[in-house]
XYZ file of C-alpha atoms in Angstrom:
778
model
C -26.522 -107.895 21.042
C -25.419 -109.529 24.310
C -25.311 -106.156 26.039
C -28.852 -105.342 24.858
C -30.134 -108.757 25.932
C -28.589 -108.535 29.402
C -29.875 -104.990 29.743
C -33.372 -106.195 28.864
C -33.245 -108.962 31.450
C -31.982 -106.587 34.091
C -34.821 -104.191 33.284
C -37.334 -107.025 33.583
C -36.000 -108.081 36.954
C -36.062 -104.540 38.258
C -39.555 -103.942 36.902
C -40.844 -106.989 38.764
C -40.212 -105.088 41.979
C -43.197 -102.884 41.338
C -46.220 -105.162 40.890
C -48.799 -103.970 43.409
C -50.683 -106.372 45.657
C -51.694 -106.331 49.318
C -51.402 -108.853 52.123
C -51.567 -107.113 55.466
C -50.063 -109.877 57.621
C -46.921 -110.285 55.533
C -46.605 -106.511 55.113
C -46.595 -106.032 58.886
C -43.966 -108.734 59.339
C -41.754 -107.252 56.644
C -41.921 -103.782 58.174
C -40.875 -104.938 61.635
C -37.207 -104.404 60.780
C -37.792 -101.088 59.001
C -37.255 -97.833 60.944
C -40.124 -95.367 61.144
C -40.212 -91.598 61.620
C -42.132 -91.033 64.853
C -41.589 -87.309 65.408
C -44.118 -84.700 64.306
C -43.469 -83.782 60.678
C -42.222 -80.222 60.139
C -43.374 -78.636 56.869
C -41.738 -75.194 57.240
C -38.707 -74.043 55.246
C -35.734 -75.739 56.951
C -33.502 -72.658 56.463
C -35.873 -70.615 58.595
C -35.703 -73.102 61.460
C -33.204 -72.988 64.322
C -30.313 -75.468 64.655
C -30.054 -77.330 67.970
C -26.675 -78.827 68.945
C -26.135 -81.060 71.980
C -22.810 -82.598 73.060
C -20.819 -83.637 76.118
C -18.108 -81.032 75.412
C -17.678 -77.946 73.225
C -14.619 -75.805 72.311
C -14.865 -72.613 70.247
C -12.330 -70.498 68.358
C -14.195 -67.265 67.728
C -11.358 -65.746 65.682
C -11.500 -68.580 63.103
C -15.239 -69.147 63.702
C -14.677 -72.840 64.335
C -16.424 -74.846 67.059
C -15.499 -78.393 68.063
C -18.179 -80.599 69.639
C -17.263 -83.999 71.065
C -19.020 -86.817 72.878
C -22.573 -87.856 71.922
C -23.040 -84.999 69.469
C -26.595 -84.431 68.126
C -27.389 -81.718 65.564
C -31.078 -81.229 64.763
C -32.898 -78.925 62.372
C -36.481 -79.530 61.211
C -36.948 -83.176 60.195
C -33.176 -83.909 60.001
C -30.747 -85.057 62.692
C -27.020 -85.794 62.535
C -25.278 -87.790 65.302
C -21.529 -88.481 65.661
C -18.688 -88.879 68.143
C -17.105 -85.585 67.033
C -18.362 -82.676 64.953
C -16.538 -79.557 63.757
C -18.665 -76.540 62.838
C -17.183 -73.966 60.429
C -18.968 -70.627 59.977
C -18.120 -67.802 57.626
C -19.844 -64.648 56.469
C -20.458 -64.033 52.762
C -20.389 -60.592 51.175
C -24.188 -60.541 51.156
C -24.086 -61.104 54.928
C -25.328 -64.678 54.517
C -23.916 -66.984 57.190
C -22.604 -70.264 55.729
C -22.411 -73.204 58.153
C -20.378 -76.311 57.286
C -19.937 -79.323 59.559
C -17.523 -82.251 59.485
C -18.464 -85.338 61.509
C -16.193 -88.237 62.522
C -16.963 -91.542 64.207
C -20.327 -93.453 64.270
C -21.963 -90.948 61.974
C -25.756 -91.290 61.620
C -27.971 -89.011 59.547
C -31.750 -89.445 59.865
C -34.637 -87.697 58.115
C -38.261 -88.536 57.444
C -37.200 -90.321 54.225
C -33.844 -92.049 54.801
C -31.305 -93.117 57.419
C -27.589 -92.918 56.541
C -24.701 -94.297 58.620
C -20.934 -94.181 58.034
C -17.459 -93.444 59.344
C -17.172 -89.814 58.267
C -19.537 -87.143 56.969
C -19.576 -83.607 55.594
C -22.703 -81.426 55.506
C -23.799 -77.945 54.480
C -26.506 -76.824 56.906
C -27.704 -74.140 54.493
C -28.332 -76.346 51.435
C -28.810 -79.567 53.449
C -26.249 -81.322 51.229
C -24.588 -84.237 53.011
C -21.721 -86.529 52.033
C -21.042 -89.765 53.982
C -18.038 -92.029 53.375
C -18.147 -95.848 53.541
C -21.777 -95.836 54.573
C -25.004 -97.777 54.708
C -28.529 -96.554 54.167
C -32.073 -97.655 55.049
C -35.309 -96.198 53.711
C -37.736 -94.873 56.332
C -41.189 -96.463 56.513
C -40.603 -98.921 53.681
C -38.210 -101.588 52.547
C -35.019 -100.591 50.819
C -31.440 -100.665 52.061
C -27.862 -100.973 50.852
C -24.324 -99.639 51.120
C -21.956 -97.476 49.131
C -18.433 -96.100 49.087
C -20.026 -92.680 49.316
C -23.588 -91.478 49.918
C -24.556 -87.985 48.827
C -27.819 -86.172 49.437
C -28.309 -82.727 47.911
C -30.839 -80.245 46.500
C -32.640 -79.958 49.853
C -32.902 -83.755 50.212
C -34.637 -84.187 46.850
C -31.906 -86.497 45.503
C -29.748 -89.275 46.932
C -26.669 -90.372 45.006
C -24.712 -93.567 45.729
C -21.191 -94.114 44.467
C -20.435 -97.824 43.981
C -23.634 -98.566 45.859
C -26.077 -101.432 46.165
C -29.792 -101.824 46.763
C -32.131 -104.585 47.997
C -35.604 -104.790 49.529
C -34.626 -107.794 51.652
C -34.567 -107.279 55.395
C -31.239 -106.960 57.240
C -29.459 -110.298 57.345
C -31.066 -111.496 54.114
C -29.116 -110.834 50.911
C -31.074 -113.122 48.579
C -30.750 -110.557 45.813
C -29.343 -107.085 45.291
C -28.489 -104.629 42.547
C -25.147 -102.810 42.507
C -24.161 -99.868 40.350
C -21.266 -97.472 39.904
C -23.734 -94.618 40.428
C -27.324 -94.776 41.631
C -29.362 -91.550 41.666
C -32.729 -91.516 43.413
C -34.839 -88.437 42.654
C -37.463 -88.344 45.430
C -39.593 -85.640 43.841
C -39.695 -87.137 40.354
C -39.921 -90.667 41.828
C -37.323 -92.082 39.487
C -34.064 -94.002 39.945
C -31.197 -93.812 37.457
C -28.527 -96.521 37.652
C -25.269 -96.740 35.771
C -23.422 -100.033 35.254
C -26.152 -101.976 37.066
C -25.331 -105.550 38.126
C -28.039 -107.859 39.430
C -26.844 -110.398 42.007
C -28.292 -113.576 43.455
C -26.543 -113.787 46.790
C -23.035 -112.614 45.973
C -23.018 -113.928 42.407
C -23.619 -111.356 39.614
C -26.162 -112.672 37.097
C -27.072 -109.824 34.715
C -25.557 -106.526 33.637
C -27.071 -103.349 32.221
C -25.045 -100.239 31.364
C -27.943 -97.931 32.252
C -31.361 -98.253 33.887
C -34.102 -95.723 34.548
C -37.116 -96.852 36.495
C -40.114 -95.534 38.390
C -40.222 -95.986 42.158
C -43.540 -94.344 42.977
C -47.035 -93.609 41.772
C -46.020 -91.393 38.852
C -46.329 -93.086 35.495
C -42.995 -93.801 33.883
C -41.814 -95.717 30.864
C -40.376 -99.106 31.673
C -40.859 -102.856 31.667
C -43.757 -104.394 33.557
C -43.841 -107.807 35.212
C -42.834 -110.531 32.712
C -44.757 -113.786 32.429
C -43.827 -117.351 31.457
C -46.338 -120.079 30.485
C -46.133 -123.541 28.972
C -49.139 -125.021 27.139
C -49.704 -127.897 24.745
C -51.142 -125.538 22.123
C -48.488 -122.808 21.956
C -45.584 -124.459 23.780
C -43.359 -122.281 25.937
C -44.501 -118.646 26.133
C -42.567 -115.693 27.473
C -43.955 -112.156 27.399
C -42.225 -108.942 28.476
C -44.586 -105.913 28.407
C -43.006 -102.484 28.073
C -45.055 -99.399 29.009
C -44.201 -96.244 27.095
C -45.545 -93.127 28.822
C -45.942 -90.674 25.933
C -47.747 -87.835 27.726
C -49.909 -87.597 30.858
C -52.918 -88.334 28.608
C -51.455 -90.980 26.301
C -49.483 -94.173 26.826
C -48.913 -97.446 25.072
C -47.876 -100.933 26.124
C -45.838 -103.027 23.703
C -45.613 -106.732 24.586
C -43.330 -109.110 22.678
C -44.831 -112.557 23.297
C -42.631 -115.481 22.250
C -44.355 -118.855 21.634
C -42.088 -121.774 20.842
C -44.667 -123.577 18.663
C -45.983 -120.499 16.884
C -43.420 -117.719 16.725
C -43.113 -114.147 17.968
C -46.304 -112.184 18.558
C -46.283 -108.406 19.085
C -49.138 -107.011 21.178
C -49.620 -103.238 21.149
C -52.155 -101.410 23.302
C -52.545 -97.629 22.980
C -54.617 -95.806 25.638
C -55.844 -92.215 25.701
C -57.814 -90.104 28.152
C -58.831 -86.493 27.585
C -61.507 -84.219 28.977
C -63.801 -85.157 26.081
C -63.128 -88.814 25.413
C -61.294 -91.957 26.436
C -60.460 -95.224 24.772
C -57.904 -97.750 23.668
C -56.638 -99.314 20.469
C -55.196 -102.837 20.494
C -53.288 -104.446 17.630
C -51.840 -107.947 18.028
C -49.773 -109.397 15.205
C -48.427 -112.940 14.847
C -46.709 -113.445 11.483
C -46.493 -116.957 10.080
C -48.074 -119.007 12.897
C -46.235 -122.289 12.461
C -48.673 -124.414 14.461
C -51.740 -122.974 12.722
C -50.186 -123.375 9.265
C -49.287 -126.999 9.991
C -52.801 -127.888 11.179
C -54.508 -126.119 8.262
C -52.052 -126.997 5.512
C -51.054 -123.400 4.766
C -47.633 -122.209 3.655
C -47.916 -118.932 5.562
C -50.769 -117.483 7.553
C -50.453 -114.301 9.570
C -52.798 -113.995 12.527
C -53.924 -110.751 14.062
C -56.425 -108.989 16.309
C -57.616 -105.400 16.092
C -59.766 -103.776 18.778
C -60.890 -100.172 19.210
C -62.990 -99.011 22.146
C -63.924 -95.360 22.338
C -66.316 -93.303 24.434
C -66.633 -89.556 23.979
C -68.967 -86.737 24.959
C -69.032 -83.215 23.526
C -71.751 -81.089 25.088
C -75.006 -82.859 24.044
C -73.307 -85.213 21.571
C -71.886 -88.634 22.361
C -69.677 -90.937 20.314
C -69.033 -94.631 20.958
C -67.019 -97.280 19.170
C -66.767 -100.955 20.073
C -64.948 -102.650 17.227
C -63.092 -105.949 17.281
C -61.928 -108.198 14.487
C -59.605 -111.191 14.262
C -57.883 -112.917 11.420
C -59.709 -116.257 11.729
C -62.434 -118.093 13.622
C -59.959 -120.103 15.743
C -58.072 -117.084 17.069
C -59.511 -117.093 20.594
C -59.242 -120.894 20.786
C -55.502 -120.780 20.092
C -54.329 -117.440 21.489
C -55.086 -115.676 24.769
C -56.575 -112.192 24.623
C -58.407 -110.101 27.195
C -60.626 -108.841 24.361
C -62.207 -112.244 23.709
C -62.419 -115.811 24.986
C -63.006 -119.367 23.841
C -66.706 -119.099 24.714
C -67.294 -116.166 22.361
C -68.878 -117.122 19.058
C -68.403 -113.715 17.481
C -66.829 -110.287 17.774
C -68.857 -107.075 17.790
C -68.250 -104.184 15.440
C -70.394 -101.212 16.408
C -70.151 -97.490 15.705
C -72.673 -95.059 17.133
C -73.174 -91.394 17.819
C -76.115 -89.680 19.435
C -77.638 -86.463 20.669
C -79.477 -85.883 23.943
C -81.332 -82.936 25.389
C -84.239 -82.404 27.741
C -86.816 -84.081 25.474
C -84.854 -85.927 22.798
C -82.548 -88.921 22.759
C -81.308 -89.887 19.307
C -78.779 -92.445 18.166
C -77.430 -93.541 14.790
C -75.469 -96.791 14.830
C -73.856 -99.299 12.530
C -73.583 -102.783 14.029
C -72.295 -105.999 12.603
C -70.608 -109.159 13.841
C -67.709 -111.306 12.820
C -69.344 -114.703 13.293
C -67.051 -117.693 13.743
C -69.674 -120.351 12.940
C -70.668 -120.088 9.270
C -73.931 -121.902 10.056
C -75.056 -119.043 12.291
C -78.025 -116.883 11.283
C -76.687 -113.674 12.840
C -77.749 -110.442 11.140
C -76.100 -107.027 11.098
C -77.873 -103.665 11.295
C -76.431 -101.354 8.646
C -77.432 -98.805 9.829
C -79.977 -98.279 12.648
C -81.567 -94.989 13.698
C -83.316 -94.646 17.074
C -85.366 -91.573 18.023
C -86.940 -91.156 21.454
C -89.043 -88.158 22.430
C -90.019 -87.571 26.074
C -92.584 -85.176 27.438
C -93.548 -85.543 31.080
C -96.206 -83.760 33.058
C -98.638 -83.280 30.178
C -101.388 -82.695 32.658
C -101.359 -85.852 34.805
C -99.823 -87.898 31.976
C -96.360 -88.679 30.644
C -95.788 -89.075 26.917
C -93.061 -90.996 25.100
C -92.532 -91.675 21.421
C -90.048 -94.351 20.355
C -89.237 -94.816 16.688
C -86.643 -96.836 14.844
C -85.462 -97.393 11.291
C -83.092 -100.269 10.594
C -81.711 -102.217 7.683
C -80.613 -105.833 8.184
C -78.280 -107.903 6.044
C -76.686 -111.318 6.480
C -73.173 -112.381 5.488
C -74.841 -115.362 3.771
C -76.146 -114.004 0.472
C -78.892 -116.653 0.351
C -80.570 -115.218 3.444
C -83.176 -112.436 3.319
C -82.484 -108.740 3.661
C -84.918 -106.463 5.410
C -85.754 -102.863 6.136
C -87.764 -102.282 9.309
C -89.616 -99.124 10.361
C -91.147 -98.946 13.819
C -93.159 -96.261 15.637
C -94.316 -96.696 19.221
C -96.179 -93.859 20.976
C -96.939 -94.383 24.664
C -99.038 -92.538 27.236
C -98.734 -93.329 30.940
C -100.429 -92.168 34.102
C -97.972 -92.506 37.020
C -99.106 -92.132 40.622
C -96.632 -92.502 43.472
C -95.879 -91.594 47.062
C -93.374 -92.768 49.656
C -95.123 -96.117 50.292
C -96.265 -97.206 46.848
C -96.873 -96.534 43.187
C -99.491 -97.206 40.535
C -98.822 -96.835 36.837
C -101.147 -97.352 33.903
C -99.892 -97.101 30.340
C -101.008 -97.702 26.788
C -98.919 -97.909 23.652
C -99.446 -98.617 19.980
C -96.682 -100.626 18.295
C -96.658 -100.124 14.524
C -94.041 -101.917 12.433
C -93.456 -102.052 8.689
C -91.160 -104.624 7.001
C -89.729 -104.713 3.478
C -88.141 -108.154 3.065
C -86.085 -109.056 -0.004
C -84.307 -112.164 -1.275
C -86.922 -114.404 0.365
C -87.441 -116.905 -2.456
C -84.479 -119.140 -1.694
C -85.153 -118.927 2.056
C -88.794 -120.013 1.756
C -87.943 -122.949 -0.515
C -84.731 -124.309 0.973
C -84.434 -123.239 4.626
C -86.613 -125.485 6.792
C -87.645 -123.125 9.571
C -91.400 -123.413 9.202
C -91.588 -119.698 8.382
C -92.991 -118.319 5.152
C -91.701 -114.797 4.668
C -93.560 -112.124 2.716
C -92.135 -109.114 0.928
C -94.276 -106.418 2.610
C -95.617 -106.871 6.113
C -97.416 -104.391 8.359
C -97.960 -105.221 12.018
C -100.041 -103.065 14.362
C -100.410 -104.132 17.982
C -101.760 -102.186 20.945
C -100.499 -102.852 24.461
C -102.116 -102.087 27.804
C -100.368 -102.421 31.133
C -101.247 -101.633 34.711
C -98.637 -102.099 37.407
C -98.655 -101.376 41.113
C -96.300 -101.839 44.012
C -96.469 -101.155 47.755
C -93.713 -101.005 50.358
C -94.418 -101.858 53.983
C -91.711 -101.271 56.563
C -91.263 -102.208 60.213
C -88.567 -102.239 62.852
C -87.380 -105.673 63.963
C -87.848 -106.031 67.714
C -85.225 -108.714 68.280
C -82.445 -106.932 66.294
C -81.560 -103.390 67.356
C -81.545 -101.004 64.395
C -82.669 -103.625 61.834
C -85.535 -102.899 59.422
C -87.715 -105.263 57.386
C -89.667 -104.369 54.262
C -92.483 -106.229 52.515
C -92.970 -105.291 48.854
C -95.931 -106.855 47.020
C -96.247 -106.132 43.294
C -98.910 -106.856 40.652
C -98.962 -106.262 36.916
C -101.601 -106.922 34.299
C -100.447 -106.977 30.665
C -102.503 -107.305 27.517
C -101.199 -107.623 23.943
C -103.448 -109.174 21.254
C -102.200 -112.102 19.190
C -100.675 -111.523 15.764
C -99.278 -114.272 13.557
C -95.690 -113.248 12.830
C -94.613 -116.341 10.913
C -94.231 -114.170 7.809
C -91.520 -112.037 9.447
C -87.876 -113.063 9.680
C -85.913 -112.986 12.915
C -83.209 -110.328 12.594
C -82.388 -109.097 16.104
C -84.778 -110.901 18.480
C -84.130 -113.628 21.039
C -86.161 -114.863 24.014
C -85.235 -113.185 27.286
C -84.694 -115.202 30.441
C -87.297 -114.830 33.163
C -86.006 -114.107 36.644
C -88.055 -112.335 39.310
C -87.629 -108.862 37.832
C -88.343 -110.349 34.385
C -91.857 -111.274 35.506
C -92.792 -107.605 35.250
C -91.418 -106.883 31.787
C -93.807 -105.793 29.070
C -91.764 -107.612 26.408
C -90.305 -111.111 26.381
C -88.077 -110.818 23.294
C -85.134 -108.551 22.681
C -85.488 -106.548 19.498
C -88.747 -105.930 17.643
C -89.235 -108.920 15.318
C -91.292 -110.913 17.794
C -93.980 -109.470 20.064
C -95.507 -112.107 22.298
C -99.235 -111.981 22.847
C -100.230 -111.489 26.456
C -103.323 -111.720 28.601
C -101.657 -112.300 31.902
C -101.308 -111.278 35.501
C -97.862 -111.247 37.116
C -97.601 -111.123 40.875
C -94.852 -111.348 43.391
C -93.590 -110.289 46.764
C -90.147 -109.335 48.070
C -89.052 -109.018 51.658
C -85.773 -107.376 52.624
C -83.871 -106.898 55.866
C -81.506 -103.944 56.367
C -79.059 -103.540 59.234
C -78.446 -100.385 61.268
C -76.060 -99.142 58.534
C -78.757 -99.533 55.836
C -76.861 -102.473 54.317
C -79.137 -105.128 52.834
C -78.508 -108.341 54.755
C -81.282 -110.559 53.457
C -83.887 -110.699 50.726
C -86.184 -113.342 49.298
C -88.607 -112.956 46.412
C -91.209 -115.203 44.841
C -93.535 -114.586 41.941
C -95.526 -116.118 39.127
C -97.262 -115.347 35.863
C -100.895 -116.396 35.449
C -101.904 -116.755 31.788
C -105.569 -116.163 30.942
C -104.705 -117.192 27.368
C -101.575 -118.890 26.103
C -98.862 -116.539 24.786
C -97.729 -117.006 21.202
C -96.244 -115.286 18.157
C -97.259 -117.686 15.383
C -93.606 -118.690 14.899
C -93.363 -122.400 15.676
C -89.573 -122.502 15.373
C -87.938 -122.716 18.779
C -90.638 -120.797 20.660
C -93.290 -121.542 23.264
C -96.056 -121.490 20.643
C -96.615 -125.246 20.701
C -97.497 -125.098 24.420
C -101.099 -124.039 25.036
C -100.910 -123.998 28.837
C -102.907 -121.435 30.760
C -103.098 -120.642 34.462
C -100.042 -120.416 36.677
C -97.303 -121.375 34.242
C -94.062 -119.652 35.245
C -92.824 -119.530 38.850
C -89.575 -117.883 39.874
C -87.784 -116.943 43.042
C -84.539 -115.318 44.146
C -82.872 -115.121 47.538
C -79.800 -113.563 49.096
C -78.512 -113.847 52.659
C -75.422 -112.005 53.826
C -74.941 -113.996 57.007
C -72.118 -111.755 58.200
C -69.258 -109.827 56.625
C -67.530 -113.095 55.648
C -70.389 -115.464 54.712
C -73.050 -115.088 52.020
C -75.422 -117.243 49.970
C -77.380 -116.406 46.830
C -79.786 -118.570 44.829
C -82.424 -118.386 42.111
C -84.928 -120.854 40.707
C -87.357 -120.857 37.791
C -90.058 -123.516 37.392
C -92.037 -123.856 34.160
C -95.279 -125.839 34.085
C -94.955 -126.251 30.305
C -91.831 -128.330 30.889
C -93.187 -129.840 34.090
C -89.711 -129.251 35.471
C -87.255 -126.715 36.766
C -86.123 -124.542 33.839
C -83.203 -122.689 35.438
C -81.487 -122.681 38.781
C -78.281 -121.660 40.479
C -76.895 -121.358 44.000
C -73.670 -119.756 45.290
C -72.182 -120.091 48.788
C -69.157 -117.920 49.587
C -66.784 -117.360 52.462
C -64.527 -114.330 52.041
C -62.259 -113.249 54.875
C -60.245 -110.911 52.656
C -59.148 -110.786 49.021
C -56.628 -113.592 49.573
C -58.816 -115.869 51.710
C -61.761 -116.905 49.557
C -63.835 -120.069 49.234
C -66.841 -120.275 46.905
C -69.121 -123.214 46.037
C -71.610 -122.874 43.197
C -74.010 -124.902 41.097
C -76.002 -123.980 38.008
C -78.659 -125.861 36.073
C -80.493 -125.374 32.770
C -83.157 -127.717 31.446
C -82.302 -129.089 27.965
C -85.837 -128.367 26.690
C -85.534 -124.804 27.936
C -82.219 -124.378 26.105
C -83.743 -125.701 22.896
C -86.432 -123.035 23.120
C -84.165 -120.033 23.697
C -81.208 -121.308 21.611
C -83.025 -123.063 18.811
C -80.495 -121.836 16.249
C -77.456 -122.890 18.276
C -75.104 -125.320 16.570
C -73.082 -126.047 19.699
C -73.721 -129.679 20.607
C -72.717 -129.096 24.212
C -75.826 -126.943 24.769
C -78.386 -129.449 23.622
C -78.102 -131.857 26.548
C -78.656 -129.184 29.159
C -76.403 -127.766 31.824
C -75.671 -129.215 35.239
C -72.379 -127.839 36.475
C -70.878 -127.737 39.946
C -67.823 -125.668 40.797
C -65.521 -124.736 43.620
C -63.140 -121.774 43.749
C -60.671 -121.141 46.508
C -57.672 -119.049 47.509
C -55.965 -119.487 50.853
C -52.599 -118.799 52.510
C -51.132 -122.031 53.890
C -48.496 -122.571 56.553
C -45.706 -120.032 56.859
C -45.400 -118.178 53.554
C -47.115 -120.660 51.225
C -50.443 -119.974 49.533
C -52.748 -122.065 47.348
C -55.350 -121.170 44.723
C -57.633 -123.618 42.947
C -60.638 -123.846 40.680
C -62.634 -126.888 39.548
C -65.812 -127.013 37.439
C -67.482 -130.291 36.491
C -70.284 -130.780 33.963
C -72.537 -133.577 35.205
C -74.444 -133.734 31.900
C -71.349 -134.095 29.766
C -69.576 -136.106 32.478
C -66.410 -134.120 32.017
C -64.454 -131.363 33.771
C -64.884 -127.954 32.188
C -62.196 -125.881 33.886
C -59.430 -126.962 36.273
C -56.799 -124.739 37.840
C -54.300 -125.082 40.665
C -51.615 -122.606 41.676
C -49.010 -122.540 44.428
C -47.053 -119.509 45.583
C -44.249 -118.918 48.073
C -43.831 -115.407 49.480
C -41.056 -113.682 51.350
C -40.436 -110.025 52.072
C -38.136 -109.553 49.091
C -39.119 -112.228 46.572
C -41.907 -114.613 45.617
C -42.320 -117.518 43.240
C -45.546 -119.006 41.894
C -46.416 -121.890 39.598
C -49.796 -122.836 38.171
C -51.514 -125.423 36.004
C -54.778 -124.890 34.099
C -56.817 -127.258 31.940
C -59.907 -125.931 30.190
C -62.199 -126.655 27.262
C -61.331 -124.524 24.258
C -63.735 -125.915 21.638
C -66.324 -128.591 20.975
C -65.345 -131.303 18.521
C -68.654 -132.109 16.835
C -67.255 -134.984 14.767
C -65.941 -136.870 17.770
C -68.596 -135.518 20.160
C -65.943 -134.665 22.681
C -64.372 -131.506 23.959
C -60.909 -130.231 23.104
C -58.760 -129.197 26.038
C -55.787 -126.904 26.396
C -53.280 -127.505 29.185
C -51.120 -124.637 30.413
C -48.408 -124.338 33.035
C -47.295 -120.910 34.249
C -44.243 -119.821 36.226
C -43.391 -116.390 37.635
C -40.751 -114.870 39.892
C -41.352 -111.526 41.570
C -38.861 -109.344 43.423
C -40.826 -107.137 45.734
C -40.965 -104.664 48.561
C -40.540 -101.154 47.162
C -44.219 -100.185 47.065
C -45.668 -102.730 49.476
C -46.442 -105.408 46.904
C -46.745 -108.219 49.434
C -49.875 -109.813 47.944
C -50.225 -113.414 46.945
C -50.962 -112.679 43.295
C -53.828 -115.190 43.372
C -56.559 -112.766 42.255
C -55.321 -112.809 38.669
C -55.530 -116.608 38.650
C -59.110 -116.556 39.973
C -60.192 -114.118 37.272
C -58.844 -116.313 34.468
C -60.498 -119.280 32.791
C -63.987 -119.940 31.450
C -65.657 -119.162 34.780
C -63.972 -116.109 36.344
C -64.538 -115.498 40.039
C -67.224 -112.986 41.003
C -67.831 -112.202 44.647
C -71.409 -112.053 45.986
C -70.334 -110.170 49.135
């Protein structure tokens, strides 16, 4: 058991060498002491190339075919050169007339190729096979970090393999022996990009720390089985965590990663991710298993409760057919609050379970899907579609017109048996007349939206659920829609900026949909859509089909853009509004805009973006609603980004509480009801010398509490790095105490680096974690 444990630790330490990051400044510094191959690279067969020998003195014995070279001897063939104080060349003729040339070198022996530099006291080499044997030597990789010594260094099979006897290896620069690995035999296969080590001993300084009888590891871009970078975290929810992922490369098209994740307060979790990629499909399957979660059982009074996650994501295409799966399920509603997973987060209130397949050709697009949710809040009204069939028929250029027919059949059920069930049939033919040229477009369209509902189990809902709706068993809804939309694009050269171009893009849209009282229809898959600038020109304001908002309105707006001489958009600003000739409504008074009878200019919105230069950028958006007599939504982001490790971003976002109550009327999360006013700062920056800092802070002014806090510090050298971090974030809302629950986590990692230029700070992973992951606007 001890041998297996030490072997595991040695594998983990070696695997940490190969995490890939990039920091150009440190990489340049680390490569200053590394030799480079500056001669033109020769790609011809070395055996067909001539051998050049230079020396101060030469003596030849033609009878024995022996030549002695002495004094500054240089032997060069192709990309290889051997230098020594004295070299003896032995030549002999084989029966097949092949001339065999063997050399023995003594004194200050140096062998250099485009891959490695070897030095030693004595050497033997076969010029035909390019095998070389150096005694008591040192070696240094060419063009990258990697050096060591050995009792004997052997290179054979036309330089494809290097073998060290009682050798050592480190990526530290000369003069720095912070760590090294020694082995009785180390074989480096350059073509297969793999290193095999026997009796490996990891050393800190001169002190051996770990032992492994055998190691095999990848040293290049080819995928190989082996341990990935381990991770250690301490949090108040799970205690001390240590994970050691192992990647198992099954075939070039299949691999799996198995991650034992030890948590001191919970137990041992096994995470398994299987990935596949073929010419027809790709996907992954994840299964996480935590038997007998001690912390969860203690808090919930259970004797034994296993916790698990299953996720399957699949995307496939076979000729005109497509297949998609997005399925995720967890053992309990608190899973993402307690356990980290990249397939869900603390802000998710559900998991999606969707299967679909479809067919597409020139005129048809069909899809059959089954979609349901695992909802964590039992008070939620979420419905599942079991199943849903979508049929779309296209036919363009029918004279001057385009024709489209959209139809759908869906059945909806709720996990709460007291809620209604429904079958919905929808047919929506549309005819449009598009006119366009290079400076503008005009499109007129008409559609007829016909929907039939069969609603069951409505008695209990009408009597006991206070939504203000009164559902009916059979409902038919027929609504026409007329829309006319036009846009023009004006363009001019900017006189004061060489090569810059400005556009002016006005746009108008008139939309008419008559009013229909839909209070007798349940809400199964419809929610109000947010209105940004592009949303002004939608012809629908609800997702799904259960609610169709009446409209007698004119939407107008204008966008101006500035492009540089490389056609990169440097600036844009847009502003628009909707003018209501009659107030929009659906007849549903629950959490909608129906109670507001405002007409005229009601909704104003604007967006802007300014890329000041390649490092600075600012983006903002604002929505004003006359019905609220206030700003409904707003956000602004200011970012400075020198490179991926030098980032500073300030942001602010706002949502009016009345606006939230309209679009999230069914939400049971208390934190939403008071509105959103959150300010945040994200930063990553190298400090003095080799230190770097990363931080994140978000504060909710409405709740008067921090939402997400993170700070990390990292120290980098050419051959090792250490980082430590602390994160505090909200994981759930405690409705009984009206306060948020926080989870505090401390992380600690050590990386040994240098083999494949992994000099980066490792701060990007920190920035992408948490409730508000970093997204660049540049």
